Amino acid sequence: MSNLVRPLRKILLLEINEVPWQLIDRFKTDPRFPHIRKFFDNAKTYTTLAVDSGELSPWVTWPSFYRGMSNQEHGIKNLGQDPRTFKGKPLWEDFRELGLSIGICGSLQSWPPSDPGEGGFYIPDTFARDERCIPRYIEPFQKFNLGQVAKNGRAIKKDGVISKDLSGLLASLPKLGISRSTIIQIAKQLCMEWIDPPRVARRSTFQTILLWDIFKSLYNAHNPPAFSTFFTNHVASVMHRYWHHIFPEEFGDRYLTQPKIHAATMIFALEVLDKILADAMQLCKVNPEITLVFATSMGQAAIHRDEYQGFSSAISDIPKFMGVFGLQKTDYKQLLAMVPQIAVEIPDPEVRYHLIQKLNNCYSMSGKPLFKVEEITSSLSITIRTPPAIDIKLKKFIYKNKNGESIDLSWESAGITMHQVEAGTAYHIPEGIMAVFGCGIVPQDSRQGIKASSCKSLLLKLAFETTDVKSAYTLL
């Protein structure tokens, strides 16, 4: 590709995490979402298929999408993993090597930021190791985001996402481009929560609303970066929790007579998506060189958790957890991860080895292994397995030391908490979405299958060539 100097199309990739065709088909004709319908009615559509082995996770499937290879090839397994262990090259690096600018906003595993070129910008994902962004005035906002993720809670909290801290942050950062309508929307949300408590579930979506405002302030439609991304998880998080409120018929009689209060939560999430698509299609109208791509690296579908006993475990106090196994704060650095995982960096191999041995010798009171540990260079990904309810009620677990002695440790002493939460009713499936919209794109709702690892080739071909892009990637 060394002969490519100027792209024929400027790619704007909307990474709408884990949305499946089933959800689009349910709501596309709903008059509340006219821009979702307009986009898909005028797009060329595909069905992406994740190619990764093992349990599907977005921090693995998106790198496969960006790098054009499976997880067995790129080696990305966990959040917090050292980027120096990653193999392959993400799509945006191809553009930079050609001297073209990029605009990255939230793409998974995109830390650390690198020079985006003239007119570009670079905001890593919210699991980044630090708040560095380009331009730097975004960093206080990113620091706030990272702080929210560091709380690492699965339950929705009244002090999460929207808080007094955020209000002060926004007031001190006029450069961010947060719109007046967004501020009004936040104020309305806070007021309505007193009247309608289930609205608290909408709070996480405001992270997307705020970030989209920031993206729009950075993205110059008249002279955009050659390749830009915007990642959002707001629809995926609602599907995981409340699929049964959207598709109750998929669970037999279990939920048919229950109130579907969180159907409104999904409607709100889709209203935000509809607004994003409206804005993005307007960018295409301003500059016909912009081609809009809607993509998911996998999807979601109903899951039946018949054995779920109503509890979920979390390592909520990492210093206390590390301390009970003999580590000092100077022995490790906490990295960001997603419940039920934590991630830490431990430079000393001997300290790391002994911690792994100790964790592998922890059991619930009924003898079930309690932790799963993955080691990649100096970082550890530690997953706590939720034990049976009978073990949770005993409020302790067993650690077998090197002498074979069993020592009882309380959940509290180890910084472990047990939450009573409803089981999620949707989970990951290999099938996702890709849809291309823009000048010169012939609408065709064929939904032809394409491996997620072939999407990089498709997008590069789309950006640089006017010939039939079919030869650039593998259709199924």
CSV table of C-alpha atoms in Angstrom, one decimal:
chain,number,residue,atom,x,y,z
A,1,MET,CA,0.0,0.0,0.0
A,2,SER,CA,3.0,2.3,-0.2
A,3,ASN,CA,1.7,3.9,-3.4
A,4,LEU,CA,-1.4,5.2,-1.6
A,5,VAL,CA,-1.1,8.9,-0.7
A,6,ARG,CA,-4.6,10.3,-0.4
A,7,PRO,CA,-7.8,8.3,0.5
A,8,LEU,CA,-10.7,8.6,-1.8
A,9,ARG,CA,-13.0,8.3,1.2
A,10,LYS,CA,-12.6,9.5,4.8
A,11,ILE,CA,-13.8,6.7,7.0
A,12,LEU,CA,-15.8,7.4,10.2
A,13,LEU,CA,-16.2,4.1,12.0
A,14,LEU,CA,-19.0,4.0,14.7
A,15,GLU,CA,-18.2,1.0,17.0
A,16,ILE,CA,-21.6,0.3,18.5
A,17,ASN,CA,-20.5,-2.5,20.7
A,18,GLU,CA,-22.3,-5.9,20.5
A,19,VAL,CA,-25.5,-4.8,18.8
A,20,PRO,CA,-27.0,-7.7,16.8
A,21,TRP,CA,-29.3,-7.6,13.8
A,22,GLN,CA,-32.2,-8.9,16.1
A,23,LEU,CA,-32.2,-5.6,18.0
A,24,ILE,CA,-32.1,-3.5,14.8
A,25,ASP,CA,-34.9,-5.5,13.2
A,26,ARG,CA,-37.1,-5.1,16.3
A,27,PHE,CA,-36.8,-1.3,16.4
A,28,LYS,CA,-35.8,-0.1,12.9
A,29,THR,CA,-39.3,0.7,11.8
A,30,ASP,CA,-40.3,2.3,15.1
A,31,PRO,CA,-41.1,5.9,14.4
A,32,ARG,CA,-39.2,7.0,17.5
A,33,PHE,CA,-35.9,6.1,15.6
A,34,PRO,CA,-36.2,7.7,12.2
A,35,HIS,CA,-32.4,8.0,11.7
A,36,ILE,CA,-31.7,4.3,12.5
A,37,ARG,CA,-34.2,3.4,9.8
A,38,LYS,CA,-32.8,6.0,7.3
A,39,PHE,CA,-29.2,4.8,7.9
A,40,PHE,CA,-29.9,1.1,7.4
A,41,ASP,CA,-32.3,1.7,4.5
A,42,ASN,CA,-29.5,3.4,2.7
A,43,ALA,CA,-26.6,1.2,3.7
A,44,LYS,CA,-24.8,-1.8,2.3
A,45,THR,CA,-25.0,-4.4,5.0
A,46,TYR,CA,-22.9,-7.4,6.2
A,47,THR,CA,-23.0,-9.8,9.1
A,48,THR,CA,-19.7,-10.0,10.9
A,49,LEU,CA,-18.5,-13.3,12.4
A,50,ALA,CA,-16.0,-13.3,15.3
A,51,VAL,CA,-13.1,-15.7,14.6
A,52,ASP,CA,-11.7,-15.9,18.1
A,53,SER,CA,-11.2,-19.0,20.2
A,54,GLY,CA,-12.3,-19.3,23.8
A,55,GLU,CA,-14.9,-17.0,25.5
A,56,LEU,CA,-15.8,-14.0,23.4
A,57,SER,CA,-14.9,-10.7,25.0
A,58,PRO,CA,-15.0,-7.2,23.4
A,59,TRP,CA,-11.4,-6.4,24.4
A,60,VAL,CA,-10.4,-9.5,22.3
A,61,THR,CA,-12.9,-9.3,19.4
A,62,TRP,CA,-12.3,-5.6,18.6
A,63,PRO,CA,-8.5,-6.1,18.2
A,64,SER,CA,-9.2,-8.9,15.9
A,65,PHE,CA,-11.4,-6.6,13.8
A,66,TYR,CA,-8.8,-3.8,13.8
A,67,ARG,CA,-5.8,-6.0,13.2
A,68,GLY,CA,-7.2,-8.4,10.7
A,69,MET,CA,-6.3,-11.5,12.6
A,70,SER,CA,-7.6,-13.9,15.3
A,71,ASN,CA,-6.8,-13.7,19.0
A,72,GLN,CA,-4.5,-16.7,18.5
A,73,GLU,CA,-2.4,-14.5,16.2
A,74,HIS,CA,-2.5,-11.1,17.9
A,75,GLY,CA,-2.2,-12.6,21.4
A,76,ILE,CA,-4.5,-10.1,23.2
A,77,LYS,CA,-6.3,-11.8,26.1
A,78,ASN,CA,-7.1,-9.4,28.8
A,79,LEU,CA,-7.7,-5.8,29.8
A,80,GLY,CA,-4.6,-4.3,31.4
A,81,GLN,CA,-2.3,-6.5,29.2
A,82,ASP,CA,1.0,-4.8,28.3
A,83,PRO,CA,0.6,-3.4,24.7
A,84,ARG,CA,4.2,-4.5,24.0
A,85,THR,CA,2.9,-8.1,23.9
A,86,PHE,CA,0.3,-7.3,21.2
A,87,LYS,CA,1.1,-8.7,17.7
A,88,GLY,CA,-0.1,-7.2,14.4
A,89,LYS,CA,-1.0,-3.7,13.5
A,90,PRO,CA,-4.3,-1.9,14.2
A,91,LEU,CA,-6.1,-0.3,11.3
A,92,TRP,CA,-5.3,3.3,12.3
A,93,GLU,CA,-1.5,2.6,12.2
A,94,ASP,CA,-1.8,1.8,8.5
A,95,PHE,CA,-3.2,5.3,7.9
A,96,ARG,CA,-0.5,6.9,10.0
A,97,GLU,CA,2.3,5.1,8.1
A,98,LEU,CA,1.0,6.7,5.0
A,99,GLY,CA,1.2,10.1,6.6
A,100,LEU,CA,-2.5,10.4,7.1
A,101,SER,CA,-4.3,11.8,10.2
A,102,ILE,CA,-6.5,9.7,12.5
A,103,GLY,CA,-9.2,10.5,15.1
A,104,ILE,CA,-9.5,7.8,17.8
A,105,CYS,CA,-12.2,8.0,20.4
A,106,GLY,CA,-12.6,5.1,22.8
A,107,SER,CA,-11.5,2.2,20.7
A,108,LEU,CA,-10.7,-0.8,22.9
A,109,GLN,CA,-7.0,-1.6,23.5
A,110,SER,CA,-6.0,1.7,21.9
A,111,TRP,CA,-3.7,2.9,24.7
A,112,PRO,CA,-1.2,4.5,24.7
A,113,PRO,CA,-2.0,7.4,22.5
A,114,SER,CA,0.3,8.3,19.6
A,115,ASP,CA,0.7,11.3,17.3
A,116,PRO,CA,-2.6,11.4,15.3
A,117,GLY,CA,-1.3,13.8,12.7
A,118,GLU,CA,-2.5,17.2,11.6
A,119,GLY,CA,-6.1,17.8,12.6
A,120,GLY,CA,-6.3,14.5,14.4
A,121,PHE,CA,-7.1,13.5,17.9
A,122,TYR,CA,-6.5,10.4,20.2
A,123,ILE,CA,-8.7,9.5,23.2
A,124,PRO,CA,-7.9,5.9,24.3
A,125,ASP,CA,-10.5,3.6,25.9
A,126,THR,CA,-11.7,3.8,29.4
A,127,PHE,CA,-9.5,0.9,30.5
A,128,ALA,CA,-6.3,2.9,29.7
A,129,ARG,CA,-3.4,2.8,32.1
A,130,ASP,CA,-3.4,6.6,32.4
A,131,GLU,CA,-5.4,9.6,31.2
A,132,ARG,CA,-3.1,10.8,28.4
A,133,CYS,CA,-5.1,12.1,25.4
A,134,ILE,CA,-4.4,14.3,22.4
A,135,PRO,CA,-5.3,17.1,22.7
A,136,ARG,CA,-4.2,17.3,26.3
A,137,TYR,CA,-7.2,19.4,27.5
A,138,ILE,CA,-9.3,16.2,27.2
A,139,GLU,CA,-7.2,14.6,30.0
A,140,PRO,CA,-9.2,15.8,33.0
A,141,PHE,CA,-12.4,14.3,31.5
A,142,GLN,CA,-10.5,11.0,30.7
A,143,LYS,CA,-9.2,10.9,34.2
A,144,PHE,CA,-12.7,11.2,35.5
A,145,ASN,CA,-13.8,8.3,33.2
A,146,LEU,CA,-10.9,6.1,34.4
A,147,GLY,CA,-11.9,6.9,38.0
A,148,GLN,CA,-15.4,5.7,37.4
A,149,VAL,CA,-14.2,2.5,35.9
A,150,ALA,CA,-11.7,2.0,38.8
A,151,LYS,CA,-14.7,1.8,41.1
A,152,ASN,CA,-15.2,-1.5,39.4
A,153,GLY,CA,-18.8,-2.1,40.5
A,154,ARG,CA,-21.4,-4.1,38.7
A,155,ALA,CA,-24.3,-2.5,40.5
A,156,ILE,CA,-25.6,0.9,39.4
A,157,LYS,CA,-24.7,3.5,42.0
A,158,LYS,CA,-26.3,6.9,42.6
A,159,ASP,CA,-22.9,8.5,42.6
A,160,GLY,CA,-21.9,7.0,39.3
A,161,VAL,CA,-21.4,8.7,35.9
A,162,ILE,CA,-23.4,11.7,36.9
A,163,SER,CA,-22.1,13.3,40.1
A,164,LYS,CA,-21.2,16.6,41.7
A,165,ASP,CA,-17.6,15.9,40.7
A,166,LEU,CA,-18.6,15.7,37.0
A,167,SER,CA,-20.6,18.8,37.2
A,168,GLY,CA,-17.6,20.7,38.5
A,169,LEU,CA,-15.4,19.1,35.9
A,170,LEU,CA,-17.7,20.3,33.1
A,171,ALA,CA,-17.8,23.8,34.5
A,172,SER,CA,-14.0,24.0,34.5
A,173,LEU,CA,-13.6,22.6,30.9
A,174,PRO,CA,-15.4,24.8,28.4
A,175,LYS,CA,-13.1,23.6,25.6
A,176,LEU,CA,-14.7,20.1,25.7
A,177,GLY,CA,-17.6,21.1,23.5
A,178,ILE,CA,-20.3,19.8,25.9
A,179,SER,CA,-23.5,21.2,24.5
A,180,ARG,CA,-26.2,23.2,26.3
A,181,SER,CA,-28.7,20.5,25.4
A,182,THR,CA,-26.6,17.9,27.1
A,183,ILE,CA,-26.3,19.9,30.3
A,184,ILE,CA,-30.1,20.3,30.3
A,185,GLN,CA,-30.5,16.6,29.7
A,186,ILE,CA,-28.3,15.8,32.7
A,187,ALA,CA,-30.2,18.2,34.9
A,188,LYS,CA,-33.5,16.6,33.8
A,189,GLN,CA,-32.1,13.1,34.4
A,190,LEU,CA,-31.2,14.0,38.0
A,191,CYS,CA,-34.6,15.6,38.7
A,192,MET,CA,-36.6,12.7,37.1
A,193,GLU,CA,-34.7,10.1,39.2
A,194,TRP,CA,-36.6,11.4,42.3
A,195,ILE,CA,-39.9,10.8,40.6
A,196,ASP,CA,-39.0,7.6,38.7
A,197,PRO,CA,-36.2,5.7,40.4
A,198,PRO,CA,-35.7,3.1,37.6
A,199,ARG,CA,-34.3,5.9,35.6
A,200,VAL,CA,-31.0,5.5,37.5
A,201,ALA,CA,-30.3,2.7,35.1
A,202,ARG,CA,-29.9,5.3,32.3
A,203,ARG,CA,-26.9,6.9,34.0
A,204,SER,CA,-24.2,4.9,32.2
A,205,THR,CA,-25.6,6.1,28.9
A,206,PHE,CA,-24.6,9.7,29.7
A,207,GLN,CA,-20.9,8.7,29.3
A,208,THR,CA,-21.7,8.2,25.6
A,209,ILE,CA,-23.7,11.4,25.4
A,210,LEU,CA,-20.8,13.4,26.8
A,211,LEU,CA,-18.2,11.7,24.7
A,212,TRP,CA,-20.1,12.2,21.5
A,213,ASP,CA,-20.2,15.9,22.2
A,214,ILE,CA,-16.5,15.9,22.7
A,215,PHE,CA,-16.0,13.8,19.5
A,216,LYS,CA,-18.1,16.3,17.5
A,217,SER,CA,-16.1,19.2,18.8
A,218,LEU,CA,-12.9,17.6,17.6
A,219,TYR,CA,-14.1,16.2,14.3
A,220,ASN,CA,-13.8,18.8,11.5
A,221,ALA,CA,-16.2,17.6,8.8
A,222,HIS,CA,-14.7,20.0,6.2
A,223,ASN,CA,-11.3,18.5,6.7
A,224,PRO,CA,-11.7,15.3,8.7
A,225,PRO,CA,-9.0,12.8,9.6
A,226,ALA,CA,-8.6,10.0,7.0
A,227,PHE,CA,-9.8,7.5,9.6
A,228,SER,CA,-11.8,8.1,12.7
A,229,THR,CA,-13.5,5.9,15.3
A,230,PHE,CA,-16.1,6.4,18.0
A,231,PHE,CA,-16.7,3.5,20.5
A,232,THR,CA,-19.8,3.2,22.7
A,233,ASN,CA,-21.0,0.4,24.9
A,234,HIS,CA,-24.2,2.0,26.0
A,235,VAL,CA,-26.6,-0.3,24.1
A,236,ALA,CA,-24.6,-3.4,25.0
A,237,SER,CA,-24.8,-2.8,28.7
A,238,VAL,CA,-28.6,-2.5,28.6
A,239,MET,CA,-28.9,-5.7,26.5
A,240,HIS,CA,-26.8,-7.6,29.0
A,241,ARG,CA,-29.0,-6.6,31.9
A,242,TYR,CA,-32.4,-6.2,30.4
A,243,TRP,CA,-32.8,-8.4,27.3
A,244,HIS,CA,-35.8,-10.1,29.0
A,245,HIS,CA,-37.5,-6.7,29.1
A,246,ILE,CA,-37.1,-6.3,25.4
A,247,PHE,CA,-37.6,-9.9,24.2
A,248,PRO,CA,-39.6,-11.5,27.0
A,249,GLU,CA,-41.1,-14.1,24.6
A,250,GLU,CA,-37.7,-15.8,24.4
A,251,PHE,CA,-37.9,-16.9,28.1
A,252,GLY,CA,-41.2,-18.8,28.0
A,253,ASP,CA,-43.6,-17.8,30.7
A,254,ARG,CA,-40.8,-16.7,33.1
A,255,TYR,CA,-41.1,-12.9,32.5
A,256,LEU,CA,-44.4,-12.5,30.5
A,257,THR,CA,-46.4,-11.3,33.5
A,258,GLN,CA,-43.6,-9.1,35.0
A,259,PRO,CA,-43.5,-5.4,34.5
A,260,LYS,CA,-41.0,-4.4,31.7
A,261,ILE,CA,-39.8,-1.2,33.4
A,262,HIS,CA,-36.4,-1.3,31.7
A,263,ALA,CA,-37.9,-1.5,28.2
A,264,ALA,CA,-37.8,2.3,28.6
A,265,THR,CA,-34.1,2.1,29.4
A,266,MET,CA,-33.5,0.5,26.0
A,267,ILE,CA,-35.7,3.1,24.3
A,268,PHE,CA,-33.5,5.8,25.8
A,269,ALA,CA,-30.3,4.0,24.7
A,270,LEU,CA,-31.7,3.7,21.2
A,271,GLU,CA,-32.7,7.4,21.2
A,272,VAL,CA,-29.1,8.2,21.9
A,273,LEU,CA,-28.0,5.9,19.1
A,274,ASP,CA,-30.5,7.5,16.8
A,275,LYS,CA,-29.1,11.0,17.6
A,276,ILE,CA,-25.5,9.8,16.9
A,277,LEU,CA,-26.6,8.4,13.5
A,278,ALA,CA,-28.5,11.6,12.7
A,279,ASP,CA,-25.4,13.7,13.5
A,280,ALA,CA,-23.0,11.3,11.6
A,281,MET,CA,-25.2,11.3,8.5
A,282,GLN,CA,-25.2,15.1,8.6
A,283,LEU,CA,-21.4,15.0,8.6
A,284,CYS,CA,-21.6,12.9,5.4
A,285,LYS,CA,-24.0,15.6,3.9
A,286,VAL,CA,-21.5,18.4,4.8
A,287,ASN,CA,-18.6,16.4,3.2
A,288,PRO,CA,-19.5,13.7,0.7
A,289,GLU,CA,-15.9,12.3,1.1
A,290,ILE,CA,-17.0,11.0,4.5
A,291,THR,CA,-18.1,7.3,4.5
A,292,LEU,CA,-19.9,6.2,7.6
A,293,VAL,CA,-19.5,2.6,8.9
A,294,PHE,CA,-21.6,1.1,11.6
A,295,ALA,CA,-19.8,-2.0,13.1
A,296,THR,CA,-19.9,-4.5,15.9
A,297,SER,CA,-17.2,-7.1,16.4
A,298,MET,CA,-19.8,-9.6,17.7
A,299,GLY,CA,-23.4,-9.5,18.9
A,300,GLN,CA,-25.6,-10.6,21.8
A,301,ALA,CA,-28.5,-13.0,22.2
A,302,ALA,CA,-30.7,-14.4,25.0
A,303,ILE,CA,-29.0,-16.6,27.6
A,304,HIS,CA,-30.7,-18.8,30.1
A,305,ARG,CA,-28.9,-18.9,33.4
A,306,ASP,CA,-31.0,-21.5,35.2
A,307,GLU,CA,-28.3,-22.3,37.7
A,308,TYR,CA,-27.8,-18.7,38.8
A,309,GLN,CA,-28.4,-18.4,42.5
A,310,GLY,CA,-28.8,-14.6,42.8
A,311,PHE,CA,-25.2,-13.5,43.8
A,312,SER,CA,-22.3,-12.0,42.1
A,313,SER,CA,-18.8,-11.7,43.6
A,314,ALA,CA,-16.3,-8.9,43.2
A,315,ILE,CA,-12.8,-8.0,44.5
A,316,SER,CA,-13.9,-4.5,45.6
A,317,ASP,CA,-10.9,-3.5,47.7
A,318,ILE,CA,-7.7,-4.4,45.8
A,319,PRO,CA,-5.2,-3.1,48.5
A,320,LYS,CA,-6.9,-5.3,51.1
A,321,PHE,CA,-7.0,-8.2,48.7
A,322,MET,CA,-3.3,-8.0,47.9
A,323,GLY,CA,-2.5,-7.4,51.6
A,324,VAL,CA,-4.1,-10.6,52.8
A,325,PHE,CA,-1.8,-12.5,50.5
A,326,GLY,CA,1.3,-10.6,51.7
A,327,LEU,CA,1.8,-7.9,49.1
A,328,GLN,CA,2.6,-4.3,49.9
A,329,LYS,CA,1.3,-1.4,47.8
A,330,THR,CA,4.8,-0.9,46.5
A,331,ASP,CA,4.7,-4.5,45.1
A,332,TYR,CA,2.1,-3.9,42.4
A,333,LYS,CA,0.3,-1.3,40.3
A,334,GLN,CA,-3.5,-1.6,39.9
A,335,LEU,CA,-4.7,-1.7,36.2
A,336,LEU,CA,-8.2,-1.2,35.0
A,337,ALA,CA,-10.4,-4.2,34.3
A,338,MET,CA,-14.1,-5.2,34.2
A,339,VAL,CA,-15.9,-7.1,37.0
A,340,PRO,CA,-15.4,-10.0,37.8
A,341,GLN,CA,-11.7,-9.4,36.8
A,342,ILE,CA,-9.1,-7.3,38.4
A,343,ALA,CA,-5.7,-6.6,36.7
A,344,VAL,CA,-2.4,-5.8,38.4
A,345,GLU,CA,1.2,-5.3,37.2
A,346,ILE,CA,3.8,-7.0,39.4
A,347,PRO,CA,7.3,-6.3,38.2
A,348,ASP,CA,9.1,-8.7,40.6
A,349,PRO,CA,8.8,-12.3,39.1
A,350,GLU,CA,9.2,-13.9,42.5
A,351,VAL,CA,6.4,-11.9,44.1
A,352,ARG,CA,4.2,-12.6,41.1
A,353,TYR,CA,5.0,-16.3,41.2
A,354,HIS,CA,4.1,-16.6,44.9
A,355,LEU,CA,0.9,-14.7,44.5
A,356,ILE,CA,-0.2,-17.0,41.7
A,357,GLN,CA,0.5,-20.0,43.8
A,358,LYS,CA,-1.5,-18.6,46.7
A,359,LEU,CA,-4.5,-17.8,44.6
A,360,ASN,CA,-4.4,-21.2,43.0
A,361,ASN,CA,-4.8,-22.6,46.5
A,362,CYS,CA,-7.9,-20.8,47.4
A,363,TYR,CA,-11.2,-22.6,47.6
A,364,SER,CA,-14.8,-22.1,48.6
A,365,MET,CA,-15.9,-23.9,51.7
A,366,SER,CA,-17.3,-26.7,49.5
A,367,GLY,CA,-14.0,-27.1,47.8
A,368,LYS,CA,-14.5,-25.2,44.5
A,369,PRO,CA,-11.5,-23.2,43.1
A,370,LEU,CA,-12.1,-19.6,43.8
A,371,PHE,CA,-9.8,-17.7,41.4
A,372,LYS,CA,-8.6,-18.0,37.8
A,373,VAL,CA,-5.2,-16.3,37.1
A,374,GLU,CA,-3.7,-15.4,33.7
A,375,GLU,CA,-0.1,-14.2,33.6
A,376,ILE,CA,1.2,-12.2,30.6
A,377,THR,CA,4.7,-10.8,31.1
A,378,SER,CA,4.5,-8.8,34.3
A,379,SER,CA,0.7,-8.4,34.5
A,380,LEU,CA,-1.9,-10.7,36.0
A,381,SER,CA,-5.6,-10.9,35.2
A,382,ILE,CA,-7.4,-12.3,38.3
A,383,THR,CA,-11.0,-13.5,38.0
A,384,ILE,CA,-13.0,-14.4,41.0
A,385,ARG,CA,-15.5,-17.2,40.5
A,386,THR,CA,-18.8,-16.7,42.3
A,387,PRO,CA,-19.2,-19.7,44.7
A,388,PRO,CA,-22.5,-21.4,45.5
A,389,ALA,CA,-24.9,-19.5,47.7
A,390,ILE,CA,-24.4,-21.8,50.6
A,391,ASP,CA,-20.7,-20.9,50.6
A,392,ILE,CA,-21.4,-17.2,50.3
A,393,LYS,CA,-23.6,-17.3,53.4
A,394,LEU,CA,-20.7,-18.8,55.4
A,395,LYS,CA,-18.9,-15.5,54.8
A,396,LYS,CA,-15.4,-17.2,54.4
A,397,PHE,CA,-13.2,-19.2,52.1
A,398,ILE,CA,-10.2,-21.6,52.5
A,399,TYR,CA,-6.6,-20.8,51.7
A,400,LYS,CA,-4.2,-23.8,51.8
A,401,ASN,CA,-0.7,-22.7,52.6
A,402,LYS,CA,2.5,-24.3,51.3
A,403,ASN,CA,2.5,-26.7,54.3
A,404,GLY,CA,-0.9,-28.0,53.3
A,405,GLU,CA,-2.7,-26.3,56.2
A,406,SER,CA,-6.2,-24.9,55.6
A,407,ILE,CA,-6.7,-21.4,56.8
A,408,ASP,CA,-10.1,-19.8,56.9
A,409,LEU,CA,-10.2,-16.2,55.5
A,410,SER,CA,-13.3,-14.0,55.6
A,411,TRP,CA,-14.6,-12.3,52.5
A,412,GLU,CA,-14.4,-9.0,54.3
A,413,SER,CA,-10.7,-9.5,55.3
A,414,ALA,CA,-9.8,-10.2,51.6
A,415,GLY,CA,-11.7,-7.2,50.2
A,416,ILE,CA,-14.3,-9.4,48.5
A,417,THR,CA,-17.9,-8.5,48.4
A,418,MET,CA,-21.0,-10.4,47.3
A,419,HIS,CA,-23.8,-8.6,45.6
A,420,GLN,CA,-27.4,-9.7,45.2
A,421,VAL,CA,-28.1,-8.9,41.5
A,422,GLU,CA,-30.4,-10.2,38.8
A,423,ALA,CA,-28.8,-12.5,36.3
A,424,GLY,CA,-28.0,-11.0,33.0
A,425,THR,CA,-30.2,-12.3,30.3
A,426,ALA,CA,-28.1,-11.7,27.2
A,427,TYR,CA,-24.6,-12.7,26.3
A,428,HIS,CA,-22.1,-12.7,23.5
A,429,ILE,CA,-22.6,-14.5,20.2
A,430,PRO,CA,-20.2,-14.5,17.2
A,431,GLU,CA,-22.5,-12.7,14.8
A,432,GLY,CA,-22.4,-8.9,14.6
A,433,ILE,CA,-23.1,-6.1,12.1
A,434,MET,CA,-21.3,-4.0,9.6
A,435,ALA,CA,-23.1,-1.4,7.5
A,436,VAL,CA,-21.6,1.1,5.1
A,437,PHE,CA,-23.3,4.4,4.2
A,438,GLY,CA,-22.2,7.3,2.0
A,439,CYS,CA,-21.8,8.8,-1.4
A,440,GLY,CA,-21.3,6.2,-4.0
A,441,ILE,CA,-22.4,3.3,-1.7
A,442,VAL,CA,-25.2,1.3,-3.3
A,443,PRO,CA,-27.8,0.3,-0.6
A,444,GLN,CA,-28.1,-3.4,-0.4
A,445,ASP,CA,-29.5,-5.2,2.7
A,446,SER,CA,-27.8,-8.6,1.9
A,447,ARG,CA,-26.2,-9.1,5.3
A,448,GLN,CA,-23.6,-11.3,3.6
A,449,GLY,CA,-21.3,-12.9,6.1
A,450,ILE,CA,-17.8,-11.6,6.6
A,451,LYS,CA,-15.2,-12.7,9.0
A,452,ALA,CA,-14.4,-10.0,11.6
A,453,SER,CA,-10.7,-10.5,10.8
A,454,SER,CA,-11.5,-9.5,7.2
A,455,CYS,CA,-13.0,-6.2,8.1
A,456,LYS,CA,-9.7,-4.4,8.2
A,457,SER,CA,-9.1,-5.3,4.5
A,458,LEU,CA,-12.6,-4.2,3.6
A,459,LEU,CA,-12.2,-0.8,5.3
A,460,LEU,CA,-8.8,-0.2,3.7
A,461,LYS,CA,-10.1,-1.1,0.3
A,462,LEU,CA,-13.1,1.2,0.9
A,463,ALA,CA,-10.9,4.1,1.8
A,464,PHE,CA,-8.4,3.9,-1.1
A,465,GLU,CA,-10.0,2.2,-4.1
A,466,THR,CA,-12.9,2.8,-6.4
A,467,THR,CA,-12.8,-0.7,-7.8
A,468,ASP,CA,-15.0,-3.5,-6.5
A,469,VAL,CA,-14.0,-3.9,-2.9
A,470,LYS,CA,-15.1,-7.6,-2.9
A,471,SER,CA,-11.7,-8.8,-3.8
A,472,ALA,CA,-10.1,-7.3,-0.7
A,473,TYR,CA,-11.7,-9.5,1.9
A,474,THR,CA,-13.2,-12.9,2.5
A,475,LEU,CA,-16.9,-13.2,2.3
A,476,LEU,CA,-18.5,-16.3,3.8
